[in-house]
């Protein structure tokens, strides 16, 4: 029963990476273009180290160039901005990602502002944020944040058209909640953005045909928050202790998945749902950015 309710993001991401690999090979053959992605890590945050390692590996596996820059935790803002300037001006680098969070002495805003918007594969630069919210297309089309774009791909793969559906996004971060809301508006959903101050959050959530949870609280969303048949996208990645096993941890989402499966029409598991999509979309954004920089029409992925 529940098997077909599971949205297999891991499999979808693998398929996407395969298409990206084929298109990368074609770009090399037809245009002598090898897209390059620079990833910058400041400090030693263990979760960030894992992400950055996975990004580098998957970039190389797709046939792209990967440039890794690991800087010590005490790196100053000026030093990081100087590196970004170098990457902005390096023609081999088509995409730049500075892993967040950054140490306290560095302003995230200053760093995001410094990245060339055409190389901003995170879609965090204010120009890309503005282009997404105004619905800019063609030569002015935005680069779109990876995690929400991955969520939209999974939703459209499962539901087809999203037009007219009620979508509730729980969470209002710049990385997920806000761009997710913009993308759902673009798909003609009726969108509510809820957050920690929302009154009667369970009742708001129960109005959703599409429920996106991006709050960072383990298993906060319960089965009775979910409208029967709704599609649930769980963006949460929370590390929690395993009961009775000293020191052991596991990863859970923002949704109580087992209970939600009884009510929802479909749900992304954690792990294996949204998580694997993020890096796959990062590679897609790098391919798109490289094509645009060379005046080549980006492929449909
Ligand atoms: N840290 C957590 N998620 C992200 C992301 O999507 N991009 C960057 N740059 N840092 C992150």
Tab-separated table of C-alpha atoms and ligand atoms in Angstrom:
chain	number	residue	atom	x	y	z
A	1	UNK	CA	0.000	0.000	0.000
A	2	UNK	CA	2.529	2.544	1.142
A	3	UNK	CA	5.220	1.644	-1.414
A	4	UNK	CA	3.663	3.687	-4.224
A	5	UNK	CA	3.136	6.582	-1.811
A	6	UNK	CA	6.899	7.027	-1.465
A	7	UNK	CA	8.404	9.668	-3.750
A	8	UNK	CA	11.802	8.223	-4.599
A	9	UNK	CA	14.019	11.295	-4.798
A	10	UNK	CA	17.151	9.157	-4.818
A	11	UNK	CA	16.097	7.431	-8.043
A	12	UNK	CA	14.879	10.673	-9.635
A	13	UNK	CA	18.174	12.402	-8.776
A	14	UNK	CA	20.155	9.504	-10.276
A	15	UNK	CA	18.178	9.843	-13.524
A	16	UNK	CA	18.714	13.611	-13.563
A	17	UNK	CA	22.466	13.190	-13.026
A	18	UNK	CA	22.565	10.711	-15.906
A	19	UNK	CA	20.853	13.225	-18.237
A	20	UNK	CA	23.265	15.933	-17.048
A	21	UNK	CA	26.208	13.621	-17.782
A	22	UNK	CA	24.957	13.018	-21.345
A	23	UNK	CA	24.415	16.744	-21.972
A	24	UNK	CA	27.860	17.533	-20.525
A	25	UNK	CA	29.462	15.063	-22.942
A	26	UNK	CA	27.511	16.619	-25.827
A	27	UNK	CA	28.648	20.154	-24.853
A	28	UNK	CA	32.243	18.987	-24.838
A	29	UNK	CA	31.890	17.287	-28.238
A	30	UNK	CA	29.896	20.040	-29.973
A	31	UNK	CA	31.179	23.211	-28.289
A	32	UNK	CA	34.431	22.183	-26.579
A	33	UNK	CA	32.846	23.397	-23.336
A	34	UNK	CA	33.470	21.653	-19.996
A	35	UNK	CA	31.371	23.294	-17.240
A	36	UNK	CA	33.307	24.048	-14.059
A	37	UNK	CA	31.974	24.389	-10.505
A	38	UNK	CA	33.957	26.019	-7.687
A	39	UNK	CA	32.901	25.099	-4.148
A	40	UNK	CA	34.266	27.128	-1.244
A	41	UNK	CA	34.253	25.820	2.328
A	42	UNK	CA	35.359	28.006	5.217
A	43	UNK	CA	36.007	26.184	8.480
A	44	UNK	CA	35.388	22.631	9.646
A	45	UNK	CA	31.624	22.215	10.131
A	46	UNK	CA	31.293	18.397	9.843
A	47	UNK	CA	27.951	18.450	7.949
A	48	UNK	CA	29.348	21.029	5.516
A	49	UNK	CA	32.465	18.915	4.970
A	50	UNK	CA	30.274	15.945	3.969
A	51	UNK	CA	28.173	18.083	1.584
A	52	UNK	CA	31.240	19.621	-0.049
A	53	UNK	CA	32.872	16.219	-0.529
A	54	UNK	CA	29.709	14.845	-2.155
A	55	UNK	CA	29.381	17.901	-4.400
A	56	UNK	CA	32.971	17.526	-5.637
A	57	UNK	CA	32.547	13.794	-6.321
A	58	UNK	CA	29.248	14.131	-8.186
A	59	UNK	CA	30.535	17.091	-10.221
A	60	UNK	CA	33.474	15.005	-11.440
A	61	UNK	CA	31.197	11.990	-12.090
A	62	UNK	CA	29.017	14.139	-14.366
A	63	UNK	CA	32.107	14.981	-16.423
A	64	UNK	CA	32.420	18.549	-15.153
A	65	UNK	CA	35.448	20.267	-13.636
A	66	UNK	CA	35.397	20.579	-9.860
A	67	UNK	CA	37.421	23.218	-8.035
A	68	UNK	CA	37.533	22.882	-4.259
A	69	UNK	CA	38.705	25.713	-2.010
A	70	UNK	CA	39.031	24.848	1.675
A	71	UNK	CA	39.868	27.808	3.899
A	72	UNK	CA	40.691	27.774	7.625
A	73	UNK	CA	38.032	28.781	10.199
A	74	UNK	CA	39.800	32.080	10.988
A	75	UNK	CA	39.683	33.281	7.347
A	76	UNK	CA	38.798	36.978	7.149
A	77	UNK	CA	36.011	38.418	5.004
A	78	UNK	CA	38.441	40.333	2.753
A	79	UNK	CA	40.358	37.158	2.005
A	80	UNK	CA	37.155	35.322	1.029
A	81	UNK	CA	35.964	38.263	-1.103
A	82	UNK	CA	39.353	38.273	-2.883
A	83	UNK	CA	38.925	34.566	-3.723
A	84	UNK	CA	35.387	35.200	-5.030
A	85	UNK	CA	36.727	38.002	-7.220
A	86	UNK	CA	39.292	35.590	-8.658
A	87	UNK	CA	36.612	32.950	-9.334
A	88	UNK	CA	34.282	35.565	-10.888
A	89	UNK	CA	37.066	36.351	-13.395
A	90	UNK	CA	38.166	32.758	-14.091
A	91	UNK	CA	36.671	31.584	-17.426
A	92	UNK	CA	37.027	27.894	-16.388
A	93	UNK	CA	34.665	28.532	-13.461
A	94	UNK	CA	31.013	28.688	-14.560
A	95	UNK	CA	29.420	28.215	-11.143
A	96	UNK	CA	30.409	29.371	-7.649
A	97	UNK	CA	29.011	27.987	-4.396
A	98	UNK	CA	30.122	29.226	-0.997
A	99	UNK	CA	28.932	26.694	1.569
A	100	UNK	CA	26.767	28.193	4.332
A	101	UNK	CA	26.804	28.756	7.262
A	102	UNK	CA	29.954	30.910	7.388
A	103	UNK	CA	31.984	31.710	10.538
A	104	UNK	CA	30.764	34.725	12.531
A	105	UNK	CA	33.474	37.151	11.322
A	106	UNK	CA	32.153	36.891	7.730
A	107	UNK	CA	28.917	38.508	6.549
A	108	UNK	CA	26.875	36.061	4.460
A	109	UNK	CA	25.171	38.975	2.753
A	110	UNK	CA	28.509	40.538	1.693
A	111	UNK	CA	29.619	37.197	0.255
A	112	UNK	CA	26.389	36.550	-1.645
A	113	UNK	CA	26.450	40.116	-3.020
A	114	UNK	CA	30.014	39.586	-4.300
A	115	UNK	CA	29.263	36.505	-6.437
A	116	UNK	CA	28.720	37.194	-10.151
A	117	UNK	CA	24.933	36.624	-10.545
A	118	UNK	CA	25.574	34.667	-13.774
A	119	UNK	CA	27.747	32.216	-11.770
A	120	UNK	CA	25.457	32.154	-8.711
A	121	UNK	CA	24.395	28.490	-8.970
A	122	UNK	CA	22.778	28.729	-5.499
A	123	UNK	CA	20.379	31.389	-6.809
A	124	UNK	CA	20.943	33.466	-3.639
A	125	UNK	CA	22.101	36.740	-5.257
A	126	UNK	CA	19.491	39.487	-5.029
A	127	UNK	CA	19.370	39.752	-8.835
A	128	UNK	CA	18.384	36.075	-9.123
A	129	UNK	CA	15.913	36.415	-6.227
A	130	UNK	CA	14.327	39.395	-8.003
A	131	UNK	CA	14.273	37.646	-11.364
A	132	UNK	CA	12.533	34.631	-9.832
A	133	UNK	CA	9.920	36.750	-8.065
A	134	UNK	CA	9.144	38.823	-11.187
A	135	UNK	CA	8.945	35.752	-13.435
A	136	UNK	CA	11.807	36.903	-15.704
A	137	UNK	CA	12.474	34.589	-18.667
A	138	UNK	CA	14.818	34.186	-21.634
A	139	UNK	CA	18.159	35.976	-21.298
A	140	UNK	CA	16.999	37.343	-17.894
A	141	UNK	CA	15.873	33.964	-16.505
A	142	UNK	CA	17.072	33.450	-12.920
A	143	UNK	CA	19.337	30.786	-11.511
A	144	UNK	CA	16.999	29.103	-8.998
A	145	UNK	CA	17.896	27.774	-5.511
A	146	UNK	CA	18.657	24.054	-5.753
A	147	UNK	CA	16.563	22.524	-2.969
A	148	UNK	CA	13.236	24.201	-3.854
A	149	UNK	CA	13.781	23.598	-7.572
A	150	UNK	CA	14.369	19.923	-6.766
A	151	UNK	CA	11.101	19.855	-4.776
A	152	UNK	CA	9.183	21.304	-7.738
A	153	UNK	CA	10.674	18.679	-10.066
A	154	UNK	CA	9.499	15.889	-7.716
A	155	UNK	CA	6.030	17.460	-7.402
A	156	UNK	CA	5.556	17.833	-11.166
A	157	UNK	CA	6.845	14.316	-11.763
A	158	UNK	CA	4.252	12.968	-9.320
A	159	UNK	CA	1.257	15.250	-9.947
A	160	UNK	CA	1.711	16.660	-13.454
A	161	UNK	CA	0.166	20.150	-13.442
A	162	UNK	CA	0.104	21.879	-10.052
A	163	UNK	CA	-2.283	24.576	-11.281
A	164	UNK	CA	-4.973	25.623	-8.814
A	165	UNK	CA	-3.739	23.456	-5.945
A	166	UNK	CA	-3.489	24.823	-2.410
A	167	UNK	CA	0.140	24.791	-1.299
A	168	UNK	CA	1.314	25.455	2.249
A	169	UNK	CA	5.015	26.024	2.860
A	170	UNK	CA	6.062	25.783	6.509
A	171	UNK	CA	9.277	27.795	6.872
A	172	UNK	CA	10.315	31.187	5.520
A	173	UNK	CA	14.077	30.898	4.990
A	174	UNK	CA	15.825	32.526	2.047
A	175	UNK	CA	17.293	29.143	1.059
A	176	UNK	CA	14.070	27.093	0.971
A	177	UNK	CA	10.788	28.637	2.199
A	178	UNK	CA	10.705	31.906	0.244
A	179	UNK	CA	11.991	30.587	-3.114
A	180	UNK	CA	9.710	27.534	-2.728
A	181	UNK	CA	6.719	29.867	-2.397
A	182	UNK	CA	7.802	31.793	-5.511
A	183	UNK	CA	8.167	28.587	-7.531
A	184	UNK	CA	4.720	27.358	-6.431
A	185	UNK	CA	3.206	30.712	-7.446
A	186	UNK	CA	4.901	30.286	-10.828
A	187	UNK	CA	3.133	26.897	-11.105
A	188	UNK	CA	-0.214	28.638	-10.447
A	189	UNK	CA	-0.720	27.236	-6.949
A	190	UNK	CA	-2.504	29.196	-4.228
A	191	UNK	CA	0.321	29.625	-1.733
A	192	UNK	CA	0.419	30.138	2.034
A	193	UNK	CA	3.749	30.632	3.811
A	194	UNK	CA	3.438	29.547	7.448
A	195	UNK	CA	6.101	29.745	10.161
A	196	UNK	CA	6.766	29.568	13.899
A	197	UNK	CA	4.404	32.495	14.633
A	198	UNK	CA	1.518	31.187	12.532
A	199	UNK	CA	-1.697	30.771	14.538
A	200	UNK	CA	-3.155	27.257	14.558
A	201	UNK	CA	-0.500	25.817	12.295
A	202	UNK	CA	-2.143	22.334	12.178
A	203	UNK	CA	-5.360	23.861	10.795
A	204	UNK	CA	-3.424	25.854	8.169
A	205	UNK	CA	-1.482	22.724	7.172
A	206	UNK	CA	-4.724	20.719	6.842
A	207	UNK	CA	-5.790	23.050	4.020
A	208	UNK	CA	-2.867	21.954	1.862
A	209	UNK	CA	-3.027	19.787	-1.246
A	210	UNK	CA	0.747	20.256	-1.296
A	211	UNK	CA	2.461	20.519	2.098
A	212	UNK	CA	6.136	21.527	2.139
A	213	UNK	CA	7.888	21.215	5.507
A	214	UNK	CA	11.143	23.163	5.880
A	215	UNK	CA	11.398	23.998	9.572
A	216	UNK	CA	14.287	21.908	10.900
A	217	UNK	CA	12.375	20.286	13.777
A	218	UNK	CA	12.383	16.493	13.927
A	219	UNK	CA	8.975	14.872	13.233
A	220	UNK	CA	7.086	18.088	14.073
A	221	UNK	CA	4.372	17.555	11.459
A	222	UNK	CA	1.913	14.912	12.634
A	223	UNK	CA	-0.559	12.779	10.702
A	224	UNK	CA	-3.556	14.886	11.813
A	225	UNK	CA	-1.968	17.997	10.223
A	226	UNK	CA	-2.282	16.393	6.796
A	227	UNK	CA	-5.268	16.543	4.473
A	228	UNK	CA	-6.174	13.016	3.252
A	229	UNK	CA	-4.523	12.447	-0.122
A	230	UNK	CA	-2.160	15.446	0.125
A	231	UNK	CA	1.348	15.375	-1.330
A	232	UNK	CA	3.934	15.987	1.403
A	233	UNK	CA	7.444	17.256	0.678
A	234	UNK	CA	9.764	16.881	3.678
A	235	UNK	CA	12.823	19.129	3.383
A	236	UNK	CA	14.002	18.488	6.956
A	237	UNK	CA	17.362	16.883	7.680
A	238	UNK	CA	17.577	16.474	11.464
A	239	UNK	CA	20.130	14.362	13.298
A	240	UNK	CA	18.611	12.700	16.385
A	241	UNK	CA	19.907	10.159	18.918
A	242	UNK	CA	18.842	6.532	18.454
A	243	UNK	CA	16.952	5.480	21.589
A	244	UNK	CA	18.778	2.921	23.717
A	245	UNK	CA	21.953	3.046	21.599
A	246	UNK	CA	24.482	5.276	23.281
A	247	UNK	CA	26.064	7.867	21.010
A	248	UNK	CA	24.357	6.561	17.848
A	249	UNK	CA	22.388	9.012	15.685
A	250	UNK	CA	20.119	8.849	12.664
A	251	UNK	CA	18.618	11.363	10.242
A	252	UNK	CA	14.887	12.173	10.357
A	253	UNK	CA	12.754	14.730	8.557
A	254	UNK	CA	10.337	17.418	9.774
A	255	UNK	CA	7.396	15.047	9.239
A	256	UNK	CA	6.421	11.984	11.289
A	257	UNK	CA	6.745	9.886	8.123
A	258	UNK	CA	5.330	6.534	9.274
A	259	UNK	CA	2.168	8.132	10.669
A	260	UNK	CA	1.843	10.511	7.704
A	261	UNK	CA	1.889	7.569	5.272
A	262	UNK	CA	-1.548	6.544	6.590
A	263	UNK	CA	-3.077	9.852	5.491
A	264	UNK	CA	-0.994	11.417	2.722
A	265	UNK	CA	-1.355	10.600	-0.964
A	266	UNK	CA	2.409	10.736	-1.423
A	267	UNK	CA	5.429	11.694	0.669
A	268	UNK	CA	9.178	12.161	0.298
A	269	UNK	CA	11.110	9.948	2.733
A	270	UNK	CA	14.100	11.126	4.798
A	271	UNK	CA	16.711	10.127	3.837
A	272	UNK	CA	16.243	9.447	0.114
A	273	UNK	CA	13.674	12.116	-0.782
A	274	UNK	CA	14.553	15.774	-1.250
A	275	UNK	CA	18.187	15.439	-0.031
A	276	UNK	CA	19.660	13.742	-3.113
A	277	UNK	CA	17.896	16.245	-5.393
A	278	UNK	CA	19.862	19.241	-4.078
A	279	UNK	CA	23.253	18.282	-5.530
A	280	UNK	CA	21.701	16.972	-8.764
A	281	UNK	CA	20.010	20.354	-9.292
A	282	UNK	CA	23.280	22.120	-8.431
A	283	UNK	CA	24.872	20.255	-11.346
A	284	UNK	CA	21.915	21.189	-13.562
A	285	UNK	CA	22.344	24.852	-12.566
A	286	UNK	CA	26.065	24.665	-13.352
A	287	UNK	CA	25.295	23.274	-16.812
A	288	UNK	CA	22.673	25.999	-17.375
A	289	UNK	CA	25.052	28.736	-16.189
A	290	UNK	CA	27.882	27.471	-18.430
A	291	UNK	CA	25.609	27.421	-21.501
A	292	UNK	CA	24.284	30.925	-20.856
A	293	UNK	CA	27.802	32.300	-20.357
A	294	UNK	CA	28.780	30.910	-23.784
A	295	UNK	CA	25.575	32.010	-25.550
A	296	UNK	CA	24.394	28.404	-25.995
A	297	UNK	CA	20.739	27.439	-25.425
A	298	UNK	CA	20.678	25.419	-22.130
A	299	UNK	CA	19.284	21.879	-22.553
A	300	UNK	CA	15.910	20.819	-21.174
A	301	UNK	CA	16.642	18.404	-18.360
B	1	LIG	N1	23.991	25.150	3.333
B	1	LIG	C1	22.865	24.415	3.437
B	1	LIG	N2	22.212	24.388	2.261
B	1	LIG	C2	22.952	25.123	1.394
B	1	LIG	C3	22.801	25.454	0.018
B	1	LIG	O1	21.842	25.074	-0.669
B	1	LIG	N3	23.782	26.234	-0.512
B	1	LIG	C4	24.841	26.673	0.225
B	1	LIG	N4	25.741	27.445	-0.397
B	1	LIG	N5	25.006	26.372	1.490
B	1	LIG	C5	24.064	25.600	2.076
